[in-house]
Coordinates of C-alpha atoms in Angstrom, one line a residue:
X293 CA -3.0 -11.4 -61.8
X294 CA -0.3 -14.0 -61.0
X295 CA -1.7 -17.5 -60.3
X296 CA 0.1 -19.5 -57.5
X297 CA 2.0 -22.4 -58.9
X298 CA 2.9 -25.7 -57.0
X299 CA 6.4 -24.5 -56.3
X300 CA 5.0 -21.3 -54.8
X301 CA 3.7 -23.1 -51.8
X302 CA 7.0 -22.3 -50.0
X303 CA 8.4 -18.8 -50.8
X304 CA 11.7 -17.9 -49.2
X305 CA 13.1 -14.4 -48.9
X306 CA 16.9 -14.4 -48.6
X307 CA 20.3 -14.0 -50.1
X308 CA 22.8 -16.7 -50.9
X309 CA 25.6 -15.7 -48.5
X310 CA 23.4 -15.9 -45.4
X311 CA 24.1 -19.0 -43.3
X312 CA 20.6 -19.0 -42.0
X313 CA 19.2 -18.8 -45.5
X314 CA 21.5 -21.7 -46.4
X315 CA 20.1 -23.8 -43.5
X316 CA 16.5 -23.4 -44.8
X317 CA 17.7 -24.5 -48.3
X318 CA 19.3 -27.6 -46.7
X319 CA 16.0 -28.5 -45.0
X320 CA 14.1 -28.0 -48.2
X321 CA 16.6 -30.2 -50.1
X322 CA 16.2 -32.9 -47.5
X323 CA 12.4 -32.8 -47.7
X324 CA 12.6 -32.7 -51.5
X325 CA 10.5 -29.6 -51.7
X326 CA 10.9 -27.2 -54.7
X327 CA 10.4 -23.6 -53.6
X328 CA 10.2 -20.0 -54.8
X329 CA 13.1 -17.6 -54.0
X330 CA 12.8 -13.9 -53.7
X331 CA 16.2 -12.2 -53.6
X332 CA 16.8 -9.6 -50.9
X333 CA 19.8 -7.4 -50.4
X334 CA 22.2 -8.2 -47.5
X335 CA 21.5 -4.9 -45.9
X336 CA 18.5 -2.7 -45.2
X337 CA 16.2 -1.4 -46.5
X338 CA 14.1 -4.3 -47.9
X339 CA 11.0 -2.8 -49.4
X340 CA 10.0 -6.2 -50.9
X341 CA 9.2 -7.2 -47.3
X342 CA 8.4 -3.9 -45.5
X343 CA 6.3 -2.1 -48.1
X344 CA 4.8 -5.0 -50.1
X345 CA 4.1 -7.3 -47.2
X346 CA 4.3 -5.2 -44.0
X347 CA 7.1 -7.3 -42.6
X348 CA 9.5 -5.0 -40.7
X349 CA 11.4 -7.8 -39.0
X350 CA 14.9 -7.4 -40.3
X351 CA 16.6 -10.8 -40.1
X352 CA 16.9 -13.3 -43.0
X353 CA 15.4 -15.6 -44.0
X354 CA 11.6 -15.0 -44.0
X355 CA 9.7 -18.1 -45.1
X356 CA 6.1 -18.2 -46.3
X357 CA 4.2 -21.5 -46.4
X358 CA 0.7 -21.3 -47.9
X359 CA 0.7 -17.5 -47.5
X360 CA 1.7 -17.5 -43.8
X361 CA 5.0 -16.0 -42.7
X362 CA 7.2 -17.9 -40.3
X363 CA 9.7 -15.5 -38.8
X364 CA 13.0 -16.7 -37.4
X365 CA 14.8 -19.8 -38.5
X366 CA 13.3 -21.9 -35.7
X367 CA 9.7 -21.1 -36.5
X368 CA 10.4 -21.7 -40.2
X369 CA 12.1 -25.0 -39.6
X370 CA 9.3 -26.3 -37.4
X371 CA 6.7 -25.2 -40.0
X372 CA 8.6 -27.1 -42.7
X373 CA 8.8 -30.1 -40.5
X374 CA 5.1 -30.1 -39.9
X375 CA 4.3 -29.5 -43.5
X376 CA 6.7 -32.0 -45.1
X377 CA 8.3 -34.2 -42.4
X378 CA 5.5 -36.7 -42.5
X379 CA 5.1 -37.0 -38.7
X380 CA 7.7 -39.5 -37.6
X381 CA 8.2 -40.9 -41.1
X382 CA 11.4 -41.2 -43.1
X383 CA 11.6 -37.5 -43.9
X384 CA 11.1 -36.3 -40.3
X385 CA 14.1 -34.5 -38.9
X386 CA 12.8 -34.7 -35.4
X387 CA 12.4 -38.5 -35.0
X388 CA 14.9 -38.7 -32.1
X389 CA 15.2 -36.4 -29.1
X390 CA 13.1 -33.6 -30.7
X391 CA 13.2 -31.3 -27.7
X392 CA 17.0 -31.8 -27.1
X393 CA 17.7 -31.2 -30.8
X394 CA 15.7 -28.0 -30.9
X395 CA 17.3 -26.6 -27.7
X396 CA 20.8 -27.5 -28.9
X397 CA 20.0 -25.9 -32.3
X398 CA 18.8 -22.6 -30.8
X399 CA 21.1 -22.3 -27.8
X400 CA 24.3 -23.8 -29.2
X401 CA 24.5 -24.2 -33.0
X402 CA 22.7 -21.0 -34.0
X403 CA 24.2 -18.9 -31.1
X404 CA 27.5 -19.9 -29.7
X405 CA 28.8 -21.8 -32.8
X406 CA 27.5 -19.2 -35.2
X407 CA 29.2 -16.4 -33.3
X408 CA 32.5 -18.4 -33.5
X409 CA 31.9 -18.7 -37.2
X410 CA 31.4 -15.0 -37.5
X411 CA 34.7 -14.6 -35.7
X412 CA 36.3 -15.9 -38.9
X413 CA 35.1 -13.0 -41.0
X414 CA 38.3 -11.1 -40.8
X415 CA 39.4 -11.8 -44.4
X416 CA 35.9 -11.3 -45.9
X417 CA 35.6 -8.3 -48.2
X418 CA 33.0 -6.3 -46.1
X419 CA 32.1 -3.0 -47.7
X420 CA 31.3 0.1 -45.6
X421 CA 27.6 -0.1 -46.1
X422 CA 27.5 -3.7 -44.8
X423 CA 29.7 -2.9 -41.8
X424 CA 27.5 0.1 -40.9
X425 CA 24.3 -2.0 -41.2
X426 CA 25.7 -4.8 -39.1
X427 CA 26.9 -2.5 -36.3
X428 CA 23.3 -1.2 -36.0
X429 CA 22.1 -4.8 -36.1
X430 CA 24.5 -6.0 -33.5
X431 CA 25.5 -3.1 -31.2
X432 CA 28.9 -3.4 -29.7
X433 CA 30.2 -5.8 -32.4
X434 CA 33.3 -4.9 -34.3
X435 CA 33.7 -5.7 -38.0
X436 CA 37.1 -4.0 -38.4
X437 CA 39.5 -6.6 -39.9
X438 CA 42.4 -5.9 -37.5
X439 CA 40.1 -5.9 -34.5
X440 CA 38.7 -9.3 -35.5
X441 CA 42.2 -10.7 -36.2
X442 CA 43.2 -9.6 -32.7
X443 CA 40.5 -11.8 -31.3
X444 CA 41.3 -14.9 -33.3
X445 CA 43.2 -16.7 -30.5
X446 CA 40.2 -16.5 -28.3
X447 CA 37.8 -17.5 -31.1
X448 CA 39.9 -20.5 -31.9
X449 CA 40.3 -21.5 -28.3
X450 CA 36.5 -21.5 -28.0
X451 CA 36.1 -23.3 -31.3
X452 CA 38.5 -26.1 -30.0
X453 CA 36.3 -26.6 -26.9
X454 CA 33.2 -26.9 -28.9
X455 CA 34.6 -29.1 -31.6
X456 CA 36.0 -31.4 -28.8
X457 CA 32.4 -31.8 -27.7
X458 CA 31.3 -33.0 -31.2
X459 CA 34.4 -35.2 -31.5
X460 CA 33.7 -36.8 -28.1
X461 CA 30.1 -37.5 -29.2
X462 CA 31.3 -39.5 -32.2
X463 CA 33.9 -41.3 -30.2
X464 CA 31.3 -42.4 -27.7
X465 CA 28.9 -43.3 -30.5
X466 CA 31.5 -45.7 -32.0
X467 CA 30.2 -47.2 -35.2
X468 CA 26.7 -45.8 -34.5
X469 CA 26.4 -44.1 -37.9
X470 CA 27.9 -41.3 -39.9
X471 CA 25.5 -38.6 -38.6
X472 CA 24.9 -37.3 -35.1
X473 CA 22.2 -39.8 -34.3
X474 CA 22.7 -42.6 -36.6
X475 CA 22.6 -43.4 -40.3
X476 CA 20.3 -40.6 -41.4
X477 CA 20.6 -36.8 -40.8
X478 CA 18.5 -35.2 -38.2
X479 CA 17.6 -31.5 -37.5
X480 CA 20.7 -30.9 -35.3
X481 CA 23.0 -32.3 -38.1
X482 CA 21.9 -29.4 -40.4
X483 CA 21.8 -26.8 -37.6
X484 CA 25.3 -27.5 -36.5
X485 CA 26.6 -28.2 -40.0
X486 CA 25.5 -24.8 -41.2
X487 CA 28.0 -22.4 -39.3
X488 CA 30.9 -24.9 -39.5
X489 CA 30.4 -25.4 -43.2
X490 CA 30.2 -21.7 -43.6
X491 CA 33.8 -21.4 -42.3
X492 CA 35.1 -24.3 -44.3
X493 CA 33.6 -23.5 -47.7
X494 CA 33.0 -19.7 -47.7
X495 CA 35.1 -17.9 -45.2
X496 CA 38.0 -20.4 -45.6
X497 CA 39.8 -19.2 -42.5
X498 CA 39.4 -22.3 -40.3
X499 CA 43.0 -23.4 -40.8
X500 CA 43.6 -26.8 -39.3
X501 CA 40.5 -26.8 -37.2
X502 CA 38.1 -26.4 -40.1
X503 CA 40.3 -26.9 -43.2
X504 CA 39.1 -25.3 -46.4
X505 CA 36.9 -27.4 -48.6
X506 CA 36.1 -26.6 -52.3
X507 CA 34.1 -28.3 -55.1
X508 CA 37.4 -29.6 -56.6
X509 CA 38.5 -31.0 -53.3
X510 CA 35.4 -32.0 -51.3
X511 CA 37.2 -34.5 -49.1
X512 CA 40.7 -35.4 -48.0
X513 CA 42.5 -37.4 -45.3
X514 CA 40.8 -35.9 -42.2
X515 CA 43.0 -38.0 -39.8
X516 CA 45.8 -35.5 -40.1
X517 CA 43.7 -32.8 -38.4
X518 CA 42.8 -32.4 -34.7
X519 CA 39.1 -33.4 -35.1
X520 CA 39.0 -36.1 -37.7
X521 CA 35.6 -37.6 -36.8
X522 CA 33.9 -34.2 -36.8
X523 CA 35.4 -33.4 -40.2
X524 CA 34.3 -36.8 -41.5
X525 CA 30.8 -36.0 -40.4
X526 CA 30.8 -32.6 -42.0
X527 CA 31.9 -34.2 -45.3
X528 CA 29.1 -36.8 -44.9
X529 CA 26.5 -34.0 -44.6
X530 CA 27.9 -32.2 -47.7
X531 CA 27.7 -35.5 -49.6
X532 CA 24.2 -36.0 -48.5
X533 CA 23.1 -32.6 -49.6
X534 CA 24.9 -33.0 -53.0
X535 CA 22.7 -36.1 -53.5
X536 CA 19.5 -34.3 -52.5
X537 CA 19.0 -31.1 -54.5
X538 CA 15.8 -29.2 -55.4
X539 CA 15.1 -26.5 -57.8
X540 CA 14.4 -22.9 -56.7
X541 CA 12.3 -20.8 -59.0
X542 CA 12.8 -17.0 -58.7
X543 CA 9.9 -14.6 -58.6
X544 CA 9.9 -10.8 -58.6
X545 CA 9.0 -9.2 -55.3
X546 CA 5.8 -7.8 -56.7
X547 CA 4.6 -11.1 -58.1
X548 CA 5.6 -13.0 -54.9
X549 CA 3.6 -10.5 -52.7
X550 CA 0.6 -11.0 -54.9
X551 CA 0.8 -14.8 -54.7
X552 CA 1.3 -14.6 -50.9
X553 CA -1.7 -12.4 -50.4
X554 CA -3.9 -14.7 -52.6
X555 CA -2.7 -17.7 -50.5
X556 CA -3.3 -15.8 -47.3
X557 CA -7.0 -15.1 -48.2
X558 CA -7.5 -18.9 -48.5
X559 CA -5.5 -20.1 -45.5
X560 CA -5.7 -17.4 -42.8
X561 CA -9.3 -17.9 -41.7
X562 CA -8.7 -21.5 -40.7
X563 CA -5.5 -20.6 -38.7
X564 CA -7.4 -17.7 -37.0
X565 CA -10.3 -20.0 -36.0
X566 CA -8.0 -22.6 -34.5
X567 CA -5.7 -20.2 -32.7
X568 CA -6.3 -19.1 -29.2
X569 CA -4.7 -16.8 -26.6
X570 CA -3.9 -18.5 -23.3
X571 CA -5.3 -16.7 -20.3
X572 CA -2.7 -18.4 -18.2
X573 CA 0.2 -17.0 -20.1
X574 CA 2.5 -15.0 -17.8
X575 CA 2.2 -11.9 -20.0
X576 CA -1.5 -12.0 -19.7
X577 CA -1.6 -12.7 -16.0
X578 CA 0.8 -9.8 -15.4
X579 CA -1.4 -7.5 -17.4
X580 CA 1.2 -6.9 -20.2
X581 CA -1.3 -8.3 -22.6
X582 CA -5.1 -8.3 -22.2
X583 CA -5.5 -11.9 -23.4
X584 CA -7.8 -11.0 -26.2
X585 CA -7.4 -11.6 -29.9
X586 CA -7.1 -8.4 -31.9
X587 CA -4.9 -6.5 -29.5
X588 CA -2.1 -4.5 -31.2
X589 CA 1.2 -6.0 -30.1
X590 CA 4.8 -5.7 -31.0
X591 CA 7.1 -8.7 -31.3
X592 CA 10.8 -8.0 -31.1
X593 CA 14.0 -10.1 -31.0
X594 CA 15.8 -9.8 -27.7
X595 CA 19.3 -10.6 -29.1
X596 CA 20.1 -8.9 -32.4
X597 CA 18.1 -6.9 -35.0
X598 CA 15.8 -5.5 -32.4
X599 CA 13.3 -4.0 -34.8
X600 CA 9.7 -4.6 -33.6
X601 CA 7.1 -6.2 -35.8
X602 CA 3.6 -4.7 -35.0
X603 CA 0.4 -6.5 -35.7
X604 CA -2.9 -7.7 -34.2
X605 CA -2.7 -10.7 -31.9
X606 CA -4.2 -13.9 -33.3
X607 CA -2.7 -16.6 -31.2
X608 CA -0.4 -17.0 -28.2
X609 CA 0.7 -20.4 -26.8
X610 CA 3.7 -21.7 -24.9
X611 CA 5.9 -22.0 -28.0
X612 CA 4.8 -19.4 -30.5
X613 CA 2.9 -16.1 -31.2
X614 CA 0.9 -15.4 -34.3
X615 CA -0.1 -11.8 -35.4
X616 CA -1.9 -10.3 -38.3
X617 CA 0.3 -7.9 -40.3
X618 CA -1.0 -5.3 -42.6
X619 CA 0.9 -3.7 -45.5
X620 CA 0.6 -0.1 -46.8
X621 CA -2.5 -0.7 -48.8
X622 CA -4.4 -2.7 -46.2
X623 CA -3.6 -6.2 -47.4
X624 CA -3.1 -8.6 -44.5
X625 CA -1.3 -11.9 -43.7
X626 CA -0.4 -13.9 -40.7
X627 CA 3.1 -14.1 -39.2
X628 CA 4.2 -16.6 -36.6
X629 CA 7.2 -16.1 -34.3
X630 CA 8.8 -18.4 -31.7
X631 CA 8.5 -17.4 -28.1
X632 CA 12.1 -18.1 -27.3
X633 CA 14.3 -15.0 -27.7
X634 CA 11.3 -12.7 -28.7
X635 CA 9.6 -10.1 -26.5
X636 CA 5.9 -9.5 -26.9
X637 CA 4.3 -6.3 -25.7
X638 CA 1.1 -4.4 -26.1
X639 CA 1.9 -1.5 -28.4
X640 CA 1.0 0.9 -25.6
X641 CA 2.2 -1.3 -22.9
X642 CA 5.5 -1.6 -20.9
X643 CA 8.5 -0.4 -23.0
X644 CA 11.6 -2.5 -23.8

């Protein structure tokens, strides 16, 4: 039997090239929290999640805290903030404008800006297996290099418009600090930084809008580029992260699953007792859900990766839904999803 260690409190399933995985590691670095990493492949299948843990949700990362799964970057980020942000203390990333930051992260940085970042993939060495997987993941998207190159003028025009918004913010802020909201980074700093830094340091196809940055040349004269204040801010976030590093300890999928289930046995009952299902929820009032704990439901992303996660309803509030998930041998754990961009249905209820 594997005994949980202090750095097993947070267990992250991901792969290094994923921008969303990178974002979670940035948050952990800021909080100063060592964590355990379980490597997963960039494409399906992922038996370390589906078979060992019962998690069929297909996007990465999946983050476990004290044996509870937090699905989707937003749910994971909020859980990390609650666990390690210290309320409104010095480590909190939501000290200022929390609702505004979250909305801009979800509906701007992780959607519009990320898609523009993905529009710079045209030189990336994408193998056939990856392309086939992502086409099923994002129906209608093209990952053919020539097709992506043909769209570059549009992508760059949209990137200009969005970078202008960031640049204008810093111009308005004047000498108000090197980060978006002052002298210390906030949640939106890391959320917006992630896709832009992805283009600068990994894809390296941002040309003069997001000029390539390497370890040997982390900074340069940004004033010669169209958006100098934005590039200066990106460099400041990179410098901050270089000064705040934490160690990730790797664990095999089998050992990680064993640790997670041990932790779940200790933590799940308290979560279940405190959770409730609102009778006033629109899904309950419409009869799509019966409003009772224990109902079998599916939780499915409405944008990409529309693979349902089935489980028994544990809690439903305005912001999140928590279900009990069972693996192939009957071991259970709790998984929490955000409400935004997820569809919740009774398993035998209205179809998507």
